[in-house]
């Protein structure tokens, strides 16, 4: 027997309509990349997104066609997202931190019809123009006065185009399974692969992240997404905030400690999210200038493992609750959060920190299991580690245009490429990326754990651990360190600091001091480059 409930497609325009109906006066504030703060309301965002929809139709963009954006977090960028998705077009976020050849590949693979971009990325438009025949034009998200200088013939000014259309337009009646967004994974090997989100997956994922044990958002929240919209949908915040009527504060291009701190304080921000490097920068800045945080309640740290120092400083010095988050582009992207469960409030502080530093447990909608190399499920005992597999309502079942072939196993699980444990409380902990784990004498060493330990040293700014070839042990860990300014900390000093905190055979054989550690376009340490650079590093006895 079938149920007798309404068929109410879960589509992105419904999020905006809800915000307009119930939270029309809530503010959306932007630090405009060209300078200054602009503020308007969800009512304005809605009206302008409709004009974008009208403009797109005028430009000949049809349902199912792909349009690129290459922009920082601004209200204009958001208008374009909602305008595109509202007419059934697919919003493809291009990451400006990628190399030009990668962007050319991605843009051609996606067949972008137009690209909407910040003025600062004019160089990207110029690199794409001669090599991407599908792109009919580049629309700069600015007004005439701030248009970048360019020889491009098909460069347009966003505000000028918008001023030529009205907002008299209806959203498309969409099927919830139609594509809404497209985001390519950086692909450390091979070409980037496109993850094609549906309206349904975006809505379900946003409904999941607002829950108290995930991001905990509501109409009284003030959300500042530091994580860029081009990095896996700003971790759903541009859907989640209007869904619950939270005030949004968009930081634009300046993600420095001083710029963020100023916005946190002047706008009364309660919630924010970003990768660890951003937070280490902010903490440094606040410490150096003896600053406090007066409104911030929760910070999500994810994308890479959360260093213990960041958690301790936020919670103990600044009184801000830290949620460690894990996910991936293929998961929309949020997979788990490390919020404590009932009963854990009374645990000793050290045990709480240990638990919160795990990557966490999923909200409803994500299933996880850990398997060995034969695909056999491993016990959820917090010790056995293996490949982490996931299944759920907002997880990819394949890549755009079939790249990478079949990606699900017989039970419909997706292999995350991460190696992890699951504990009896349901918390997952990443041991490593499968390709980064160090295989020493048949046993595995977690590069992440060693890195976290090393950055706990007060004179270490950043640390990376890679396996270097060893004649007897296959691989041994090499610690690569960027020292803080003025620090003279030595190899012996660092190893003494780490000794006793991990098994002795885990201790790095050597320490290399460098000026800088390379990062990927999504802010992760570029291990492959480091492995190439240190391939000839002499093995210890
Ligand atoms: P990329 O395009 O770089 O793959 P993703 O954001 O999709 O960007 O990366 C997903 C991967 O990032 C995960 O599979 C995992 O290895 C790593 N990751 C994400 N969050 C965490 C975390 N909290 N701790 C450790 N690793 C993480």
Coordinates of C-alpha atoms and ligand atoms in Angstrom, one line a residue:
X1 CA 0.0 0.0 0.0
X2 CA 1.3 3.4 -0.9
X3 CA 1.3 6.3 1.5
X4 CA -1.0 9.2 0.9
X5 CA 1.4 12.1 1.4
X6 CA 2.1 15.0 -0.9
X7 CA 4.8 14.8 -3.6
X8 CA 6.8 18.0 -2.7
X9 CA 10.0 17.9 -4.7
X10 CA 13.1 18.9 -2.6
X11 CA 14.5 21.6 -4.8
X12 CA 16.9 24.5 -4.1
X13 CA 14.5 27.3 -5.1
X14 CA 12.3 26.2 -2.3
X15 CA 15.1 27.1 0.2
X16 CA 15.1 30.6 -1.2
X17 CA 11.4 30.9 -1.2
X18 CA 11.3 29.8 2.4
X19 CA 13.8 32.5 3.4
X20 CA 11.8 35.1 1.5
X21 CA 8.6 34.1 3.2
X22 CA 9.8 33.8 6.8
X23 CA 13.1 35.6 7.0
X24 CA 12.9 38.3 4.4
X25 CA 14.4 41.0 6.6
X26 CA 17.4 38.9 7.8
X27 CA 20.7 40.4 6.6
X28 CA 23.2 39.2 4.1
X29 CA 26.4 41.2 4.6
X30 CA 29.4 41.1 2.3
X31 CA 32.9 42.4 2.5
X32 CA 33.1 43.4 -1.2
X33 CA 36.4 42.3 -2.9
X34 CA 36.8 45.8 -4.3
X35 CA 36.5 47.3 -0.9
X36 CA 33.8 48.3 1.6
X37 CA 30.9 46.5 3.4
X38 CA 27.6 46.0 1.6
X39 CA 24.5 44.8 3.4
X40 CA 21.1 43.8 2.2
X41 CA 18.3 41.3 3.1
X42 CA 17.1 37.9 1.9
X43 CA 14.3 39.9 0.2
X44 CA 17.0 41.7 -1.9
X45 CA 18.9 38.5 -2.5
X46 CA 15.7 36.8 -3.8
X47 CA 14.8 39.7 -6.1
X48 CA 18.3 39.9 -7.5
X49 CA 18.5 36.1 -8.0
X50 CA 15.3 36.4 -10.1
X51 CA 16.9 39.1 -12.2
X52 CA 19.9 36.7 -12.6
X53 CA 17.4 34.0 -13.8
X54 CA 15.9 36.4 -16.3
X55 CA 19.4 37.5 -17.4
X56 CA 20.4 33.9 -17.9
X57 CA 17.4 33.2 -20.1
X58 CA 18.2 36.3 -22.1
X59 CA 21.7 35.1 -22.6
X60 CA 20.2 31.9 -23.9
X61 CA 21.1 29.6 -21.0
X62 CA 18.8 26.6 -21.0
X63 CA 17.7 24.1 -18.4
X64 CA 20.4 21.4 -17.9
X65 CA 23.1 23.6 -19.3
X66 CA 26.2 24.3 -17.2
X67 CA 27.4 27.8 -16.2
X68 CA 30.7 28.3 -14.3
X69 CA 31.4 30.6 -11.4
X70 CA 34.9 31.5 -10.2
X71 CA 34.4 33.8 -7.2
X72 CA 35.0 34.3 -3.5
X73 CA 32.1 34.3 -1.0
X74 CA 30.0 37.3 -1.8
X75 CA 26.3 38.0 -2.0
X76 CA 26.6 38.5 -5.8
X77 CA 28.1 35.0 -6.1
X78 CA 25.1 33.7 -4.1
X79 CA 22.6 35.4 -6.3
X80 CA 24.2 33.7 -9.3
X81 CA 23.9 30.3 -7.6
X82 CA 20.2 30.7 -6.8
X83 CA 19.5 32.3 -10.2
X84 CA 21.1 29.4 -12.0
X85 CA 19.6 26.6 -10.0
X86 CA 16.2 28.3 -10.1
X87 CA 16.0 27.9 -13.9
X88 CA 17.3 24.3 -13.8
X89 CA 20.8 25.3 -15.0
X90 CA 23.8 23.7 -13.3
X91 CA 26.0 25.9 -11.2
X92 CA 29.7 24.8 -11.7
X93 CA 32.1 26.2 -9.2
X94 CA 35.6 26.7 -10.5
X95 CA 38.4 26.9 -7.9
X96 CA 40.6 29.9 -8.8
X97 CA 43.5 28.4 -6.9
X98 CA 43.9 25.6 -9.5
X99 CA 46.5 25.9 -12.3
X100 CA 45.3 27.4 -15.6
X101 CA 45.6 24.0 -17.4
X102 CA 43.4 22.3 -14.9
X103 CA 40.8 25.1 -15.1
X104 CA 40.8 24.8 -18.9
X105 CA 40.3 21.0 -18.7
X106 CA 37.5 21.4 -16.2
X107 CA 35.7 24.1 -18.0
X108 CA 35.8 22.1 -21.3
X109 CA 34.8 18.9 -19.6
X110 CA 31.8 20.6 -18.0
X111 CA 31.0 22.6 -21.2
X112 CA 30.5 25.8 -19.3
X113 CA 28.3 28.3 -21.3
X114 CA 29.3 31.4 -19.4
X115 CA 31.6 32.0 -16.5
X116 CA 30.7 34.5 -13.7
X117 CA 33.8 35.7 -11.9
X118 CA 35.3 38.2 -9.5
X119 CA 37.2 41.0 -11.2
X120 CA 40.4 39.8 -9.6
X121 CA 40.3 36.6 -11.6
X122 CA 40.4 38.4 -15.0
X123 CA 43.7 36.5 -15.7
X124 CA 41.7 33.2 -15.4
X125 CA 39.1 34.5 -17.9
X126 CA 41.9 35.4 -20.3
X127 CA 43.5 32.0 -19.9
X128 CA 40.2 30.2 -20.5
X129 CA 38.9 32.4 -23.4
X130 CA 41.1 31.1 -26.3
X131 CA 40.9 27.4 -25.1
X132 CA 37.3 26.9 -24.0
X133 CA 35.0 27.2 -27.1
X134 CA 31.9 26.4 -25.2
X135 CA 32.1 29.7 -23.1
X136 CA 30.2 32.5 -24.8
X137 CA 31.1 35.1 -22.3
X138 CA 32.7 36.1 -19.0
X139 CA 30.6 38.1 -16.6
X140 CA 32.5 40.1 -14.0
X141 CA 30.6 40.3 -10.7
X142 CA 31.1 44.0 -10.2
X143 CA 29.9 47.4 -11.4
X144 CA 31.2 49.4 -14.3
X145 CA 33.5 51.5 -12.1
X146 CA 35.4 48.4 -11.0
X147 CA 35.5 46.4 -14.2
X148 CA 39.0 45.0 -14.7
X149 CA 41.1 46.0 -17.6
X150 CA 41.0 43.4 -20.3
X151 CA 41.2 42.9 -24.0
X152 CA 38.6 40.2 -23.9
X153 CA 35.8 40.8 -26.4
X154 CA 33.2 38.9 -24.5
X155 CA 33.7 40.4 -21.1
X156 CA 30.5 41.7 -19.5
X157 CA 29.7 43.8 -16.4
X158 CA 27.3 42.0 -14.0
X159 CA 25.6 45.1 -12.6
X160 CA 25.2 46.5 -16.0
X161 CA 23.5 43.4 -17.4
X162 CA 21.3 43.1 -14.3
X163 CA 20.2 46.7 -14.7
X164 CA 18.7 45.8 -18.1
X165 CA 16.3 43.1 -16.8
X166 CA 13.5 43.0 -14.2
X167 CA 12.7 40.3 -11.6
X168 CA 9.4 39.2 -13.2
X169 CA 10.2 35.5 -13.6
X170 CA 9.0 32.2 -12.3
X171 CA 11.2 29.5 -11.0
X172 CA 11.2 26.3 -13.0
X173 CA 9.0 23.4 -11.9
X174 CA 12.0 21.0 -11.3
X175 CA 12.3 17.4 -10.7
X176 CA 14.2 17.0 -7.4
X177 CA 16.7 14.6 -9.1
X178 CA 17.8 17.1 -11.7
X179 CA 21.4 18.3 -11.5
X180 CA 21.9 21.6 -9.5
X181 CA 25.6 21.9 -9.0
X182 CA 28.9 20.6 -10.3
X183 CA 32.2 20.6 -8.4
X184 CA 35.4 18.9 -9.5
X185 CA 37.6 17.2 -7.0
X186 CA 41.2 18.3 -7.2
X187 CA 42.4 14.8 -8.1
X188 CA 45.9 14.3 -6.7
X189 CA 46.4 11.8 -9.5
X190 CA 44.8 11.9 -13.0
X191 CA 42.3 14.5 -14.2
X192 CA 39.8 16.2 -11.9
X193 CA 36.5 14.4 -11.7
X194 CA 33.1 16.2 -11.6
X195 CA 30.7 15.5 -8.7
X196 CA 27.2 16.4 -9.9
X197 CA 24.9 17.3 -7.0
X198 CA 21.1 17.1 -7.4
X199 CA 18.5 19.5 -6.0
X200 CA 17.4 16.7 -3.7
X201 CA 20.9 16.0 -2.4
X202 CA 21.6 19.7 -1.7
X203 CA 18.3 20.1 0.2
X204 CA 18.7 16.9 2.3
X205 CA 22.3 17.7 3.0
X206 CA 21.5 21.2 4.2
X207 CA 18.7 19.9 6.4
X208 CA 21.2 17.5 7.9
X209 CA 24.0 20.1 8.6
X210 CA 21.7 22.5 10.5
X211 CA 21.0 19.9 13.2
X212 CA 22.3 20.7 16.7
X213 CA 24.9 18.0 16.7
X214 CA 26.2 19.0 13.3
X215 CA 26.5 22.8 12.8
X216 CA 23.6 23.7 15.1
X217 CA 22.1 26.6 13.1
X218 CA 18.9 28.5 13.5
X219 CA 17.2 31.8 12.8
X220 CA 19.2 33.5 15.6
X221 CA 22.6 32.3 14.2
X222 CA 25.0 34.6 12.4
X223 CA 27.0 32.6 10.0
X224 CA 30.3 33.5 8.4
X225 CA 31.4 30.9 5.9
X226 CA 35.2 31.3 5.5
X227 CA 35.3 28.0 3.5
X228 CA 34.9 29.1 -0.1
X229 CA 31.8 28.5 -2.2
X230 CA 34.2 26.9 -4.7
X231 CA 35.4 24.4 -2.1
X232 CA 32.6 21.8 -1.9
X233 CA 29.7 24.2 -1.7
X234 CA 31.1 26.2 1.3
X235 CA 30.2 23.1 3.3
X236 CA 26.5 23.7 2.6
X237 CA 26.4 27.0 4.4
X238 CA 24.9 29.0 1.5
X239 CA 22.0 26.6 1.5
X240 CA 21.8 26.0 5.3
X241 CA 21.7 29.7 6.3
X242 CA 18.7 30.8 4.2
X243 CA 17.0 27.5 5.0
X244 CA 16.9 28.5 8.7
X245 CA 16.9 32.2 8.3
X246 CA 20.4 32.8 9.8
X247 CA 22.2 36.1 9.1
X248 CA 25.0 35.6 6.6
X249 CA 28.3 37.4 6.6
X250 CA 30.3 36.8 3.4
X251 CA 34.0 37.6 3.9
X252 CA 34.9 38.2 0.2
X253 CA 38.6 37.8 -0.7
X254 CA 40.3 38.8 2.6
X255 CA 40.6 35.7 4.8
X256 CA 43.4 37.1 7.0
X257 CA 43.2 36.9 10.7
X258 CA 42.6 40.7 11.1
X259 CA 39.9 40.9 8.4
X260 CA 38.0 37.9 9.9
X261 CA 38.3 39.1 13.5
X262 CA 36.9 42.4 12.5
X263 CA 33.9 40.9 10.9
X264 CA 33.3 38.5 13.7
X265 CA 33.2 41.4 16.1
X266 CA 31.3 44.0 14.1
X267 CA 28.7 41.6 12.8
X268 CA 28.2 39.5 15.9
X269 CA 29.1 36.3 14.2
X270 CA 28.1 33.1 16.2
X271 CA 29.1 30.4 13.8
X272 CA 32.0 29.9 11.3
X273 CA 33.8 27.2 9.5
X274 CA 37.1 26.7 7.7
X275 CA 40.2 24.6 7.2
X276 CA 42.8 24.5 10.0
X277 CA 45.4 26.8 8.4
X278 CA 42.8 29.7 8.5
X279 CA 42.2 29.1 12.2
X280 CA 45.9 28.9 13.0
X281 CA 46.3 32.3 11.3
X282 CA 43.5 33.8 13.2
X283 CA 44.7 32.4 16.6
X284 CA 48.1 33.8 16.0
X285 CA 46.7 37.2 15.1
X286 CA 44.5 37.3 18.2
X287 CA 47.3 36.3 20.4
X288 CA 49.7 38.8 19.0
X289 CA 47.2 41.6 19.4
X290 CA 45.7 40.5 22.7
X291 CA 42.1 40.3 21.2
X292 CA 39.0 38.4 22.3
X293 CA 36.0 37.0 20.6
X294 CA 32.7 38.3 22.1
X295 CA 30.0 36.6 20.0
X296 CA 31.4 33.6 18.4
X297 CA 30.0 30.3 19.8
X298 CA 31.0 27.6 17.5
X299 CA 33.8 27.0 15.0
X300 CA 33.9 24.1 12.6
X301 CA 37.4 23.0 11.8
X302 CA 37.6 20.5 8.9
X303 CA 39.0 19.6 5.5
X304 CA 42.2 18.5 7.2
X305 CA 42.8 17.1 10.7
X306 CA 42.1 19.6 13.5
X307 CA 45.4 20.2 15.4
X308 CA 45.0 19.9 19.2
X309 CA 46.4 23.4 19.8
X310 CA 43.6 24.9 17.7
X311 CA 40.9 23.1 19.7
X312 CA 42.5 23.9 23.0
X313 CA 43.0 27.6 22.3
X314 CA 39.5 28.2 20.9
X315 CA 37.8 26.4 23.8
X316 CA 40.0 27.3 26.7
X317 CA 41.3 30.8 25.8
X318 CA 38.4 32.1 23.8
X319 CA 35.5 30.1 25.1
X320 CA 34.4 29.0 21.6
X321 CA 33.1 25.4 21.1
X322 CA 35.1 23.5 18.5
X323 CA 33.4 21.0 16.2
X324 CA 35.9 18.9 14.2
X325 CA 34.3 18.0 10.8
X326 CA 35.2 15.6 8.1
X327 CA 33.9 15.1 4.6
X328 CA 34.7 15.2 1.0
X329 CA 33.5 16.8 -2.2
X330 CA 31.8 13.5 -3.1
X331 CA 29.7 13.7 0.1
X332 CA 28.3 17.2 -0.6
X333 CA 30.6 17.4 1.5
X334 CA 29.9 17.0 5.3
X335 CA 30.2 13.4 6.5
X336 CA 30.8 13.6 10.3
X337 CA 31.1 16.0 13.2
X338 CA 32.7 15.5 16.5
X339 CA 30.1 17.0 18.8
X340 CA 30.1 15.2 22.2
X341 CA 27.2 12.8 23.0
X342 CA 25.1 12.7 26.2
X343 CA 27.2 11.4 29.1
X344 CA 30.5 12.7 27.7
X345 CA 30.0 16.1 29.4
X346 CA 31.2 14.5 32.6
X347 CA 34.2 12.9 31.1
X348 CA 37.7 14.1 32.2
X349 CA 38.8 17.0 30.0
X350 CA 41.5 15.0 28.4
X351 CA 39.1 12.3 27.3
X352 CA 36.8 14.9 25.9
X353 CA 39.6 16.4 23.9
X354 CA 40.6 13.0 22.6
X355 CA 37.0 12.3 21.5
X356 CA 36.6 15.8 19.9
X357 CA 39.8 15.4 18.0
X358 CA 38.3 12.4 16.2
X359 CA 36.6 13.2 12.9
X360 CA 33.3 12.4 14.5
X361 CA 30.0 10.6 13.8
X362 CA 27.5 11.1 11.0
X363 CA 24.1 12.7 11.2
X364 CA 21.2 10.8 9.8
X365 CA 21.7 10.2 6.1
X366 CA 25.3 8.8 6.1
X367 CA 26.2 5.2 6.8
X368 CA 29.9 4.3 7.4
X369 CA 31.9 1.1 7.6
X370 CA 35.5 0.2 7.8
X371 CA 36.8 -2.8 5.8
X372 CA 40.1 -4.6 5.3
X373 CA 41.8 -5.1 1.9
X374 CA 39.5 -8.1 1.2
X375 CA 36.4 -6.0 1.8
X376 CA 35.6 -7.7 5.2
X377 CA 34.0 -5.4 7.7
X378 CA 36.2 -4.6 10.7
X379 CA 35.1 -4.3 14.3
X380 CA 33.9 -0.9 15.6
X381 CA 36.4 -1.0 18.5
X382 CA 38.3 2.2 17.9
X383 CA 41.4 0.2 17.1
X384 CA 41.0 -1.8 13.9
X385 CA 41.7 0.4 10.9
X386 CA 40.9 0.0 7.3
X387 CA 39.3 1.6 4.2
X388 CA 36.4 3.8 5.1
X389 CA 33.3 3.2 3.0
X390 CA 30.2 5.5 2.9
X391 CA 26.7 5.3 1.6
X392 CA 24.0 8.0 1.9
X393 CA 21.4 10.4 0.5
X394 CA 23.9 13.1 -0.5
X395 CA 26.9 10.9 -1.6
X396 CA 28.0 10.6 -5.3
X397 CA 27.1 7.4 -7.1
X398 CA 29.4 8.2 -10.1
X399 CA 31.3 11.1 -11.7
X400 CA 30.1 13.5 -14.4
X401 CA 30.2 11.8 -17.9
X402 CA 31.2 8.5 -16.3
X403 CA 34.8 9.4 -15.5
X404 CA 36.4 6.9 -13.2
X405 CA 33.8 4.2 -14.2
X406 CA 31.9 2.3 -11.5
X407 CA 32.7 3.8 -8.1
X408 CA 30.3 1.9 -5.8
X409 CA 30.8 -1.6 -4.5
X410 CA 28.1 -4.3 -4.6
X411 CA 26.4 -2.9 -1.6
X412 CA 26.4 0.6 -3.0
X413 CA 29.2 1.9 -0.8
X414 CA 31.7 4.5 -2.0
X415 CA 35.4 4.1 -1.0
X416 CA 36.5 7.4 0.5
X417 CA 40.2 6.8 0.0
X418 CA 40.7 7.4 3.7
X419 CA 41.9 4.9 6.3
X420 CA 40.0 5.1 9.6
X421 CA 38.8 3.5 12.8
X422 CA 35.3 3.5 14.2
X423 CA 34.8 3.4 17.9
X424 CA 32.0 1.9 20.0
X425 CA 30.4 5.3 20.4
X426 CA 30.2 5.6 16.6
X427 CA 33.0 8.1 16.2
X428 CA 35.3 7.8 13.2
X429 CA 38.9 8.7 13.3
X430 CA 41.0 9.1 10.2
X431 CA 44.4 7.4 10.4
X432 CA 45.5 8.7 7.1
X433 CA 44.7 9.1 3.4
X434 CA 45.2 5.6 2.0
X435 CA 48.0 6.9 -0.2
X436 CA 49.8 8.8 2.6
X437 CA 49.9 6.2 5.2
X438 CA 53.6 5.2 6.0
X439 CA 54.2 1.5 5.7
X440 CA 57.1 0.6 7.9
X441 CA 58.2 -3.0 8.4
X442 CA 54.7 -4.3 7.5
X443 CA 53.0 -2.0 10.0
X444 CA 51.3 1.3 9.3
X445 CA 52.2 4.7 10.8
X446 CA 49.7 7.5 10.7
X447 CA 51.3 10.7 9.1
X448 CA 48.3 12.7 10.5
X449 CA 49.0 11.8 14.1
X450 CA 52.7 12.7 13.8
X451 CA 51.8 16.0 12.1
X452 CA 49.4 16.9 14.9
X453 CA 51.9 16.1 17.5
X454 CA 54.6 18.2 15.8
X455 CA 52.4 21.3 15.4
X456 CA 51.7 21.0 19.2
X457 CA 55.3 22.2 19.7
X458 CA 55.1 26.0 20.3
X459 CA 57.9 26.8 17.8
X460 CA 56.4 24.8 14.9
X461 CA 54.3 26.8 12.4
X462 CA 53.4 23.9 10.1
X463 CA 54.4 20.3 9.8
X464 CA 54.1 17.5 7.2
X465 CA 55.1 13.9 7.5
X466 CA 55.8 11.7 4.5
X467 CA 57.2 8.2 4.1
X468 CA 60.7 8.1 2.5
X469 CA 62.1 4.8 1.0
X470 CA 64.1 2.7 3.4
X471 CA 66.1 -0.5 2.4
X472 CA 65.1 -2.4 5.5
X473 CA 61.8 -1.0 6.6
X474 CA 60.3 -0.1 3.2
X475 CA 59.4 3.4 4.4
X476 CA 60.3 5.5 7.3
X477 CA 58.7 8.8 8.4
X478 CA 60.4 12.1 7.6
X479 CA 59.1 15.1 9.5
X480 CA 59.1 18.3 7.4
X481 CA 58.8 21.5 9.5
X482 CA 58.3 25.2 9.0
X483 CA 59.6 26.9 12.1
X484 CA 58.0 30.0 13.6
X485 CA 59.8 33.3 13.0
X486 CA 62.9 33.5 15.1
X487 CA 62.8 29.9 16.3
X488 CA 66.0 27.8 16.3
X489 CA 64.3 24.6 17.4
X490 CA 66.4 21.6 16.4
X491 CA 65.8 18.0 15.2
X492 CA 66.8 16.7 18.6
X493 CA 64.5 19.2 20.4
X494 CA 61.5 18.2 18.2
X495 CA 62.1 14.5 18.6
X496 CA 62.5 14.9 22.4
X497 CA 59.2 16.7 22.4
X498 CA 57.4 13.9 20.5
X499 CA 59.1 11.0 22.4
X500 CA 56.8 9.2 24.8
X501 CA 53.6 10.5 23.0
X502 CA 53.7 7.8 20.3
X503 CA 55.3 4.4 20.0
X504 CA 59.1 4.8 19.7
X505 CA 59.2 3.1 16.3
X506 CA 56.7 5.8 15.0
X507 CA 59.2 8.6 15.7
X508 CA 60.5 10.2 12.5
X509 CA 64.0 9.2 11.4
X510 CA 64.8 12.7 10.4
X511 CA 63.6 16.3 10.4
X512 CA 63.9 18.6 7.4
X513 CA 63.4 22.4 8.0
X514 CA 61.8 24.3 5.1
X515 CA 60.6 27.8 4.5
X516 CA 57.2 26.7 3.2
X517 CA 55.1 23.6 2.8
X518 CA 53.1 23.4 -0.5
X519 CA 49.3 23.2 -0.4
X520 CA 46.6 22.0 -2.8
X521 CA 43.9 24.2 -4.1
X522 CA 41.7 23.2 -1.3
X523 CA 44.3 23.9 1.4
X524 CA 45.6 20.5 2.0
X525 CA 49.3 19.7 2.3
X526 CA 50.6 18.6 -1.1
X527 CA 52.2 15.3 -0.1
X528 CA 53.0 14.2 -3.6
X529 CA 55.2 17.2 -4.2
X530 CA 56.9 16.6 -0.9
X531 CA 57.5 13.0 -1.7
X532 CA 59.1 14.0 -5.1
X533 CA 61.2 16.6 -3.4
X534 CA 62.5 14.3 -0.7
X535 CA 62.6 11.1 -2.8
X536 CA 66.4 11.0 -2.5
X537 CA 66.5 11.8 1.2
X538 CA 69.2 9.6 2.8
X539 CA 67.8 6.7 4.9
X540 CA 68.8 6.5 8.5
X541 CA 70.5 3.3 9.7
Ligands
LIG1 P1 40.0 17.5 -2.4 O1 39.5 18.1 -3.6 O2 41.3 18.0 -1.9 O3 39.9 16.0 -2.4 P2 38.0 17.3 -0.5 O4 37.5 18.4 0.4 O5 37.0 16.6 -1.2 O6 39.0 18.0 -1.4 O7 38.9 16.3 0.3 C1 38.4 15.2 1.0 C2 39.5 14.6 1.9 O8 40.0 15.5 2.8 C3 39.0 13.5 2.7 O9 38.8 12.3 2.0 C4 40.1 13.4 3.8 O10 41.2 12.7 3.4 C5 40.5 14.8 3.9 N1 39.8 15.4 5.1 C6 38.7 16.2 5.2 N2 38.4 16.5 6.4 C7 39.3 16.0 7.2 C8 39.6 15.9 8.6 N3 38.8 16.6 9.5 N4 40.6 15.2 9.1 C9 41.5 14.6 8.2 N5 41.3 14.6 6.9 C10 40.2 15.2 6.4

